[in-house]
Structure formats: structure tokens, C-alpha cells
Amino acid sequence: MRLANAILQRLCNAILLIAAVIVFNFALIHLAPGDPAQVIAGEMGGANAKILAEIRHAYGLDKPFLEQLWIYVSHVLRGDLGQSYYFNAPVAQLVAQRALATVLLVFSGLIAAIIFGTLLGVFSARRPRGALSHGVTILSLVGYSAPVFWTGILLILLFAAAVPIFPVEGMMDPARTGGGWIGRAIDIAHHLVLPATSLGIVYLAQYSRLARASMLDVLGADYIRAARAKGLSENVVVYKHALRNAILPVVTVAGLDLGRVFAGAVLVETVFDWPGMGRLAYGSILRRDSPTLLGILLFSAVIVIIGNLLTDLAYRLIDPRIRTSA
Amino acid sequence: MLDGLTRRQFIEISACAMAAPAIGWPNEAAAAAAPAGGTLVVAAAAGSPRHFNSAVQSGIATGMPAAQIFASPLRFDDQWRPHPYLAERWELAPDGMSLTLHLVKGATFHDGQPITSADVAYSILTIRDNHPFKTMFAPVKQVDTPDPATAVIRLTQPHPALLICMSPPLCPILPKHVFDNGHDIKTNPANLAPIGSGPFKFVEYKPGDHITLEKYDRFFLPGRPKLDRIIYRIISDPSAIVVGLEQGETNFLPFAVSTRDLTRLAKKKTLGVTAQGYQGFGPINWLAFNLLRKPLDDKRVRKAIYHAIDRDFITKKLLLGFAQEATGPIVPSSPFYSAAVDPYAFDLKRANALLDEAGLKPDARGKRFSLTVDYLPIGGPEEQQNIAEYLKPQLKKVGIDVQVRSAPDFPTWAQRISNWDFDMTMDQVFNWGDPVVGVHRTYLTSNIRKGVIWSNTQNYRNPQVDQLLDEAAVTLDEQKRKALYAQFQKIVVDDAPIAWINIVPYNSVYDRRLGNLPTTIWGALSPMDDLYWKESHA
């Protein structure tokens, strides 16, 4: 019952949030100078006044701002995200084509960062003054400070140019034929390694620091001493008793990070020409393609809200105290 | 040499009722024996095309795949000579008021339907009414179709640019039965699932990722195309483009401009670099002046600025020797180029003297006046931004204080320039084959249109220039026409509404195992039906 209430409350918040996302973004995009008709004309290599007027009329750009906003909102309420000014294709279709690529990149980067970061943190917490601990600290500092696009370019130079073991462009090799879906999956995984790594490294640093601090905290607690006194093996103490408590801050931050990882994905997608939403969003800003941009922002908002909801559920799963009290 | 060739071209196009010459296609002998098969992966750096219908959309992004999907009546070689393509013969009427196209027999669209004169008529009228380059077919009154294999284009006035307007990037022949479906042609669903009659048929388009084309088995030229597939990989990141070519993930990069990347790629043994294949485009980087603003309305001030710019430094140092200096509105590779203009030699003394003469004396700190300079924010920084920034210290030497105004993106820049809200701007404009198509628009008084980018945004007005251009647009005699353009170039260079800086150093980077690269005047925007792999590759 309590769970249902909590979810319901969050959904209400989510709807308000989404409404705000739509209105604010619509207004912001319209504040930017330049109009899509000029972009389309620019792409054509020139235009005349008649063509410009035709384009503006075709997309309703000649109507007043509030009327345009109303038309957009009423369409979205009916589940219609509109047509892209630029590609002249339904926004829902454009976003759907790209969404999977971004979700794949973001989740593999984030999950790898969480798993490896936490493990590194735990290792270093067990010997806080050991060589491994110092190594992890240095790695964290470097990884966290380096801009994600720089890491990406460096990885390309290292693992695609100097030692060419990974491809640099896109998500799959379009020239590849045959091999079935397994071959395709391997191809995608092969293409995924470098972008997911460059996206993950920043967060890896963060999680290793977080897990290390939180682990050190927990390992000093009385119940750990009790567990050790009971004669439990060190591995059981660390992984069963300590980690379960130490991981809570990691889960919290992971939920918060989801939105930030999406933002970071724009840069990684650009560097690796990953056909995801980030690049589509960036391109759409440059083209003043507001329906596409709004569609992407809407989708991202929904993903972040779902992510936060999942974080809450994970909390309940890990920490029995929340299940009963909160 | 150029003279001889263009005279020959002139004879070809104006000799009355003369059938198309049976000049062999330059690569034909080699192509017949060339091995077939293989996939070509093109690095497409121009971005995701809006769609593939080049009848209503210009630009490189659409033009490259469209030239493979759609065939055109004629095609051109690297010497501006027309060759048969969909039209096996053509005749220009002696009075220049009509052009008769005799279509090749047995040609079909990718859906198997035959190509008829009705398709040609439909396409030409569609282009006339919808293409951004209005001047291409503006004089077309109607297209008659006496029989399915003959189309007669009837004109309201002689139109010397008509033949070049029949070329692949400008005149795709659309299947009427597919495109004439009741939808507006600009937003037609068929534009994204195009059916043409070119050497390759459309298979798949993933915006932001790739375009896949496949060999059309029933292409009307026997033995062509050689390749099985062409994939246009849409890549935006400069370092990924370079590494991708080095690693062989992509095999061909047309329209490469980054001179630093070109220098690096040229060192790779498996890759070749060529500047061939861009004559038709005639791309110029220039500094445009807003003649509505003081003191730029004074010709002496514009001349002074032009004299103060060291174009040798720009082409040799900023562009690492890849670029050629521009001397006027028409590119040197055009048959209508004239070198008989008063050149603007780099001369700071003369610049100072001109500014003094204009009454713009320097103040105590040596400053005469201030100006802003914008620059086109697309492509790499090398041609536009770097040159705009170079102008700041350079023009300071003659007492002009220059502020560089950057624009975050194309729409912002286009908004400023098209609404005449600028002092000076760096810009890049194409000649597009014939001056009628790409040159007139910048200088005609009648094309001063607020809100339209790449119109006469300089607000340049010279009745003599208007008259010369109007006359050149209807003069069939090639020598007379050349004389008119020579006169135009002399006047407009003297008026200096624009300081023409350099020819854009477009280059193609290619895998050396490729044969018959597209090096015609339209380069990668011409059909690549004879391109082949010399040896099989992985």
C-alpha cells in the first residue's frame, strides 16, 4: 500500500515536471535567434523569399508564439510529438531510431562504472594505505578531471589508430553482411567498448571514491567487529555484511547520475559518431528543429524519472529499514 | 588549352541540329575491363541529408547520394564537355529557343517502369517551380512530348546555361508515376524512399548514421555500375574521419577541406589526395561588405581593406598551400573566368593612402574607425574563423579596429547577414557551374531581398552590372558571352562589393586501390558507375 502511494506521488510529480519541461524548452528554443526556414534554405544552398514563406507556412512558424505553443501541447497530449522540420519525418520515429543506441551506451557505461568502481573502492578500502588504494586514488583523480571528449579522443588514438583493435565510427559496420543476429551483436559490442569506456571512466572514478569512503566508514562499525568476533571469514564480512550497507550511497548517486550521464553522452556520441539521441539533440539545436529537440527532452525526462523510480525500488530491496519505516 | 576546349564545347552546343558527338567517355576503355564488385564506404562529412530529392533540394548532403539514385539527361567530363546520359542525342534549335532530347532506349526506373518523355517533362517543370536556383529553368515555357522517347524543352528566351543545367546535380529525372502522388513535392514521402534510374538504388537511410545504396542490375548503361554497394557513412567528428580513413573503415572522403588533416592523410601510403572534381562547384571564400553601412559605402574604403589583406599569407600559411587565391566573382576553373581585372596586390601604403583620400584620418592613437566581422560558422575553423581573426591584427595596421563577432550556429549567422545586420562577413559561396546559376544572384540589384541568405546581401547596386548580367543570361554566342562576363568581372572587381579571398581548397581523399575516381566537373555529385576496386579488398 505504502509502496503504491509512493509510486503514485512520484508519478504526479513526474507529470508536472514533464509539463514544465515542455513549456520551458519550447520558450527557450523560440528565444534563440534564427529560424528553421533559414536553416532549410541554407541546406538547400540558397532560397528565395517565396520558398522561405512556404516553409514557414508549412510548419506553422508564421503563427504567434502562444498559438504555436498551444498547437504543440495539444498534439503532445494526443500522443503526437509532431514532425521534424528538418527531416520531415515523425519525431517519435526519429527518437525511437536513436533511443536504443543512447540507452545502450549510457547504461553500459554507467553499469560498468558502478560495478568496477565499487569493486575498486572495496579493494582499496580493505588496505587503505596500500599501493592499490593509492593507485585507485590517482586513477580516480585523473579519470574524474579529464573531460569525457578528451578521454574519448585519447582512446581513439590509442586503441584505434596506434593499436587498431577497435573501430572508431558508429555503432555497427554497415558494410558487413551475413553473420546473423549473433554476428550483429558482437559487432555492436565491439563498437561499444571505446565509447562506453570513455563515458564510464569519469563515473568509475566517482564510484570508486564513494565506495571506498563509505566502505571505510562501515568497516569501522560495531556490527562488523561483532561479525569478525563471531569468526566469520573476511570475505563474508566484507561482501555480505559491510558491502550491503556501504553500497547505499552508491545507489543514491547512481540514480542522480542518470540525468548527467545522458548529458555526457552528447559528447561521447559526437566523438565516436555514435548514432544516438545526443547527436540528434545537438544537431536539432543547430537546425532550430524544435519538435525533434522537444521530443528528445521529453524522452530523456521520462527516462530519468523512471531511473529515479527504479533507484527507490532498489533502495527498498537493499535496505530493509526503508521497507518498513519510510 | 582551355580556350580550345571551350570553343569545341561551344561548337557542340550551338551547331544547329547537330547530333550529340560520339566522344567516348574518357574512362570507357578502362572501365569495360575493370573488375566488378565490392562495397565503397564514403565518409560523408556534410551531415544528414533532409531527403534525397535533388529536384527540390540543393546541397552536397542530398546531392551525393541523389546523383547515384537519379540519372539526368546529360553528364559532363572534366573539361566541361557534355556527354550522353539519359539522352543519347540532343539538338539545340538554331534560334536557341528549344532543346530536343532523344532518350536512350530501354531505360527503366528502379521499379521496372520505363522512362518516358513524360517523366522528363514532369521533372523539369518540378525543378523550375521548386528548386532554390530559380534561374536554372526560369526561361522554360513548356516541355513538349511528341513521343515517349522525345522531349522538347521550349524556352521564352535563349538560355545558354541550359545544357549545364541538364547535369546530374541539377536535373534528376524523377518517375512521374511515383512522385506525382498528390503530396506537396517538398514534403513528399517519396523523397525519403526515392526511386530513380541511376546506377544505384536506394536501400536504407538512418539519419545521423548511414545511407545504403545497392547496384541496380538493369541500369541502362551495359556493364555498369561496377560496385555492388555504396554506403555513405555520416561522420561529423574530424578525428574520427581521419582515423577512419587511415584504418580503411571508409574508402573515400570527398569535399575534404581541413588542410591539417589533408597534410596528415597525404602521408599515408594507402591513401591518395586529389583536388580534381570540383570545377563545377566553384567554391569561393570571400569577405563581403555591407554597402549600407558607413564608411563601407565608399568604394575607396573597400579597396583599401582589400589591399590590406595579404592573400598570399592566407593561402600559403593559414591554408598550408592547398588553396588558390581568388581574384574575382568567377573561379579560375570556369570557362567564363577572366584574368583581365585590376588585381588587389597586398599594399599597406596604398591602403593607407586610399583611407586618407576617403577623409578617414587616424586619431592620436592611430585609429581611423571600427568595424565588425562575422564569419560563416559551418565547416572547420580554418577557412572562415581563422581568416576573420586574422583580419583583426591585419587591418589594425591601416588603422581599422576590427571586432570579430562569432555566431554559435548557422541560423544565428544567417539571421544577421540576411537581415543586413553586419559590417563585414566571411562567407563561402558556390559558382554552381554556369554564372547564371551561382554568380548572378550575388550582384544583381533585383536580387536584393531582405531575409534571404545568399542573395545580394551586400546591397550592391550597379545598373551597368545589371545590364551586363541580363545580357549574358540570353547570349548564345559563347565568345560574346565571355566578353560580357569579362566586362562584368572588370567592373565588379573595381567596385569591390566583396573582397574575394581564396578558392575553397576542396580535395578528395581516396583508397589507392580504387579506379576511375569521380574527377569530372561535378566530382562526387556525378554518377560513380565506372568506379571500381582494382583488387579485391577485405
PDB file of N, CA and C in Angstrom, chain B residues 272-302:
ATOM      1  N   GLY B 272      45.329   8.350 -51.352  1.00  0.00           N
ATOM      2  CA  GLY B 272      45.708   9.384 -52.299  1.00  0.00           C
ATOM      3  C   GLY B 272      44.866  10.628 -52.039  1.00  0.00           C
ATOM      4  N   VAL B 273      45.371  11.778 -52.458  1.00  0.00           N
ATOM      5  CA  VAL B 273      44.630  13.030 -52.301  1.00  0.00           C
ATOM      6  C   VAL B 273      44.604  13.723 -53.655  1.00  0.00           C
ATOM      7  N   THR B 274      43.423  14.168 -54.095  1.00  0.00           N
ATOM      8  CA  THR B 274      43.337  14.891 -55.360  1.00  0.00           C
ATOM      9  C   THR B 274      42.422  16.092 -55.224  1.00  0.00           C
ATOM     10  N   ALA B 275      42.763  17.150 -55.950  1.00  0.00           N
ATOM     11  CA  ALA B 275      41.909  18.348 -55.967  1.00  0.00           C
ATOM     12  C   ALA B 275      40.992  18.332 -57.189  1.00  0.00           C
ATOM     13  N   GLN B 276      41.047  17.245 -57.979  1.00  0.00           N
ATOM     14  CA  GLN B 276      40.208  17.125 -59.172  1.00  0.00           C
ATOM     15  C   GLN B 276      38.762  16.845 -58.771  1.00  0.00           C
ATOM     16  N   GLY B 277      37.833  17.371 -59.527  1.00  0.00           N
ATOM     17  CA  GLY B 277      36.438  17.018 -59.294  1.00  0.00           C
ATOM     18  C   GLY B 277      35.639  18.118 -58.629  1.00  0.00           C
ATOM     19  N   TYR B 278      36.109  19.358 -58.682  1.00  0.00           N
ATOM     20  CA  TYR B 278      35.364  20.432 -58.027  1.00  0.00           C
ATOM     21  C   TYR B 278      35.172  21.659 -58.918  1.00  0.00           C
ATOM     22  N   GLN B 279      35.560  21.534 -60.218  1.00  0.00           N
ATOM     23  CA  GLN B 279      35.480  22.701 -61.091  1.00  0.00           C
ATOM     24  C   GLN B 279      34.057  23.231 -61.196  1.00  0.00           C
ATOM     25  N   GLY B 280      33.100  22.319 -61.248  1.00  0.00           N
ATOM     26  CA  GLY B 280      31.704  22.729 -61.423  1.00  0.00           C
ATOM     27  C   GLY B 280      31.179  23.536 -60.253  1.00  0.00           C
ATOM     28  N   PHE B 281      31.651  23.229 -59.067  1.00  0.00           N
ATOM     29  CA  PHE B 281      31.101  23.880 -57.876  1.00  0.00           C
ATOM     30  C   PHE B 281      31.599  25.314 -57.738  1.00  0.00           C
ATOM     31  N   GLY B 282      32.873  25.523 -58.074  1.00  0.00           N
ATOM     32  CA  GLY B 282      33.428  26.869 -57.998  1.00  0.00           C
ATOM     33  C   GLY B 282      33.235  27.527 -56.650  1.00  0.00           C
ATOM     34  N   PRO B 283      33.739  26.914 -55.578  1.00  0.00           N
ATOM     35  CA  PRO B 283      33.502  27.485 -54.257  1.00  0.00           C
ATOM     36  C   PRO B 283      34.520  28.580 -53.906  1.00  0.00           C
ATOM     37  N   ILE B 284      34.030  29.730 -53.487  1.00  0.00           N
ATOM     38  CA  ILE B 284      34.924  30.838 -53.125  1.00  0.00           C
ATOM     39  C   ILE B 284      34.697  31.239 -51.663  1.00  0.00           C
ATOM     40  N   ASN B 285      35.793  31.468 -50.940  1.00  0.00           N
ATOM     41  CA  ASN B 285      35.717  32.114 -49.628  1.00  0.00           C
ATOM     42  C   ASN B 285      35.894  33.595 -49.846  1.00  0.00           C
ATOM     43  N   TRP B 286      34.990  34.375 -49.287  1.00  0.00           N
ATOM     44  CA  TRP B 286      35.148  35.810 -49.502  1.00  0.00           C
ATOM     45  C   TRP B 286      34.754  36.616 -48.288  1.00  0.00           C
ATOM     46  N   LEU B 287      35.192  37.880 -48.325  1.00  0.00           N
ATOM     47  CA  LEU B 287      34.819  38.830 -47.291  1.00  0.00           C
ATOM     48  C   LEU B 287      33.822  39.786 -47.932  1.00  0.00           C
ATOM     49  N   ALA B 288      32.575  39.731 -47.474  1.00  0.00           N
ATOM     50  CA  ALA B 288      31.541  40.578 -48.067  1.00  0.00           C
ATOM     51  C   ALA B 288      31.374  41.840 -47.226  1.00  0.00           C
ATOM     52  N   PHE B 289      31.117  42.951 -47.910  1.00  0.00           N
ATOM     53  CA  PHE B 289      30.895  44.224 -47.229  1.00  0.00           C
ATOM     54  C   PHE B 289      29.406  44.570 -47.267  1.00  0.00           C
ATOM     55  N   ASN B 290      28.945  45.236 -46.213  1.00  0.00           N
ATOM     56  CA  ASN B 290      27.584  45.748 -46.213  1.00  0.00           C
ATOM     57  C   ASN B 290      27.635  47.188 -46.710  1.00  0.00           C
ATOM     58  N   LEU B 291      27.162  47.385 -47.946  1.00  0.00           N
ATOM     59  CA  LEU B 291      27.289  48.700 -48.557  1.00  0.00           C
ATOM     60  C   LEU B 291      26.308  49.727 -48.009  1.00  0.00           C
ATOM     61  N   LEU B 292      25.429  49.267 -47.114  1.00  0.00           N
ATOM     62  CA  LEU B 292      24.515  50.213 -46.476  1.00  0.00           C
ATOM     63  C   LEU B 292      25.190  50.927 -45.311  1.00  0.00           C
ATOM     64  N   ARG B 293      26.308  50.334 -44.823  1.00  0.00           N
ATOM     65  CA  ARG B 293      26.966  50.883 -43.635  1.00  0.00           C
ATOM     66  C   ARG B 293      28.065  51.848 -44.026  1.00  0.00           C
ATOM     67  N   LYS B 294      28.183  52.933 -43.266  1.00  0.00           N
ATOM     68  CA  LYS B 294      29.322  53.828 -43.452  1.00  0.00           C
ATOM     69  C   LYS B 294      30.507  53.285 -42.681  1.00  0.00           C
ATOM     70  N   PRO B 295      31.739  53.414 -43.100  1.00  0.00           N
ATOM     71  CA  PRO B 295      32.186  54.050 -44.340  1.00  0.00           C
ATOM     72  C   PRO B 295      32.319  53.053 -45.492  1.00  0.00           C
ATOM     73  N   LEU B 296      31.669  51.844 -45.341  1.00  0.00           N
ATOM     74  CA  LEU B 296      31.850  50.823 -46.384  1.00  0.00           C
ATOM     75  C   LEU B 296      31.113  51.165 -47.673  1.00  0.00           C
ATOM     76  N   ASP B 297      30.245  52.191 -47.614  1.00  0.00           N
ATOM     77  CA  ASP B 297      29.572  52.611 -48.842  1.00  0.00           C
ATOM     78  C   ASP B 297      30.556  53.298 -49.781  1.00  0.00           C
ATOM     79  N   ASP B 298      31.716  53.690 -49.235  1.00  0.00           N
ATOM     80  CA  ASP B 298      32.744  54.353 -50.049  1.00  0.00           C
ATOM     81  C   ASP B 298      33.662  53.300 -50.671  1.00  0.00           C
ATOM     82  N   LYS B 299      33.674  53.279 -51.995  1.00  0.00           N
ATOM     83  CA  LYS B 299      34.463  52.308 -52.737  1.00  0.00           C
ATOM     84  C   LYS B 299      35.939  52.322 -52.327  1.00  0.00           C
ATOM     85  N   ARG B 300      36.459  53.529 -51.999  1.00  0.00           N
ATOM     86  CA  ARG B 300      37.876  53.636 -51.649  1.00  0.00           C
ATOM     87  C   ARG B 300      38.182  52.877 -50.362  1.00  0.00           C
ATOM     88  N   VAL B 301      37.226  52.874 -49.441  1.00  0.00           N
ATOM     89  CA  VAL B 301      37.429  52.165 -48.172  1.00  0.00           C
ATOM     90  C   VAL B 301      37.479  50.660 -48.419  1.00  0.00           C
ATOM     91  N   ARG B 302      36.568  50.172 -49.257  1.00  0.00           N
ATOM     92  CA  ARG B 302      36.548  48.739 -49.561  1.00  0.00           C
ATOM     93  C   ARG B 302      37.835  48.324 -50.268  1.00  0.00           C
TER      94      ARG B 302
END
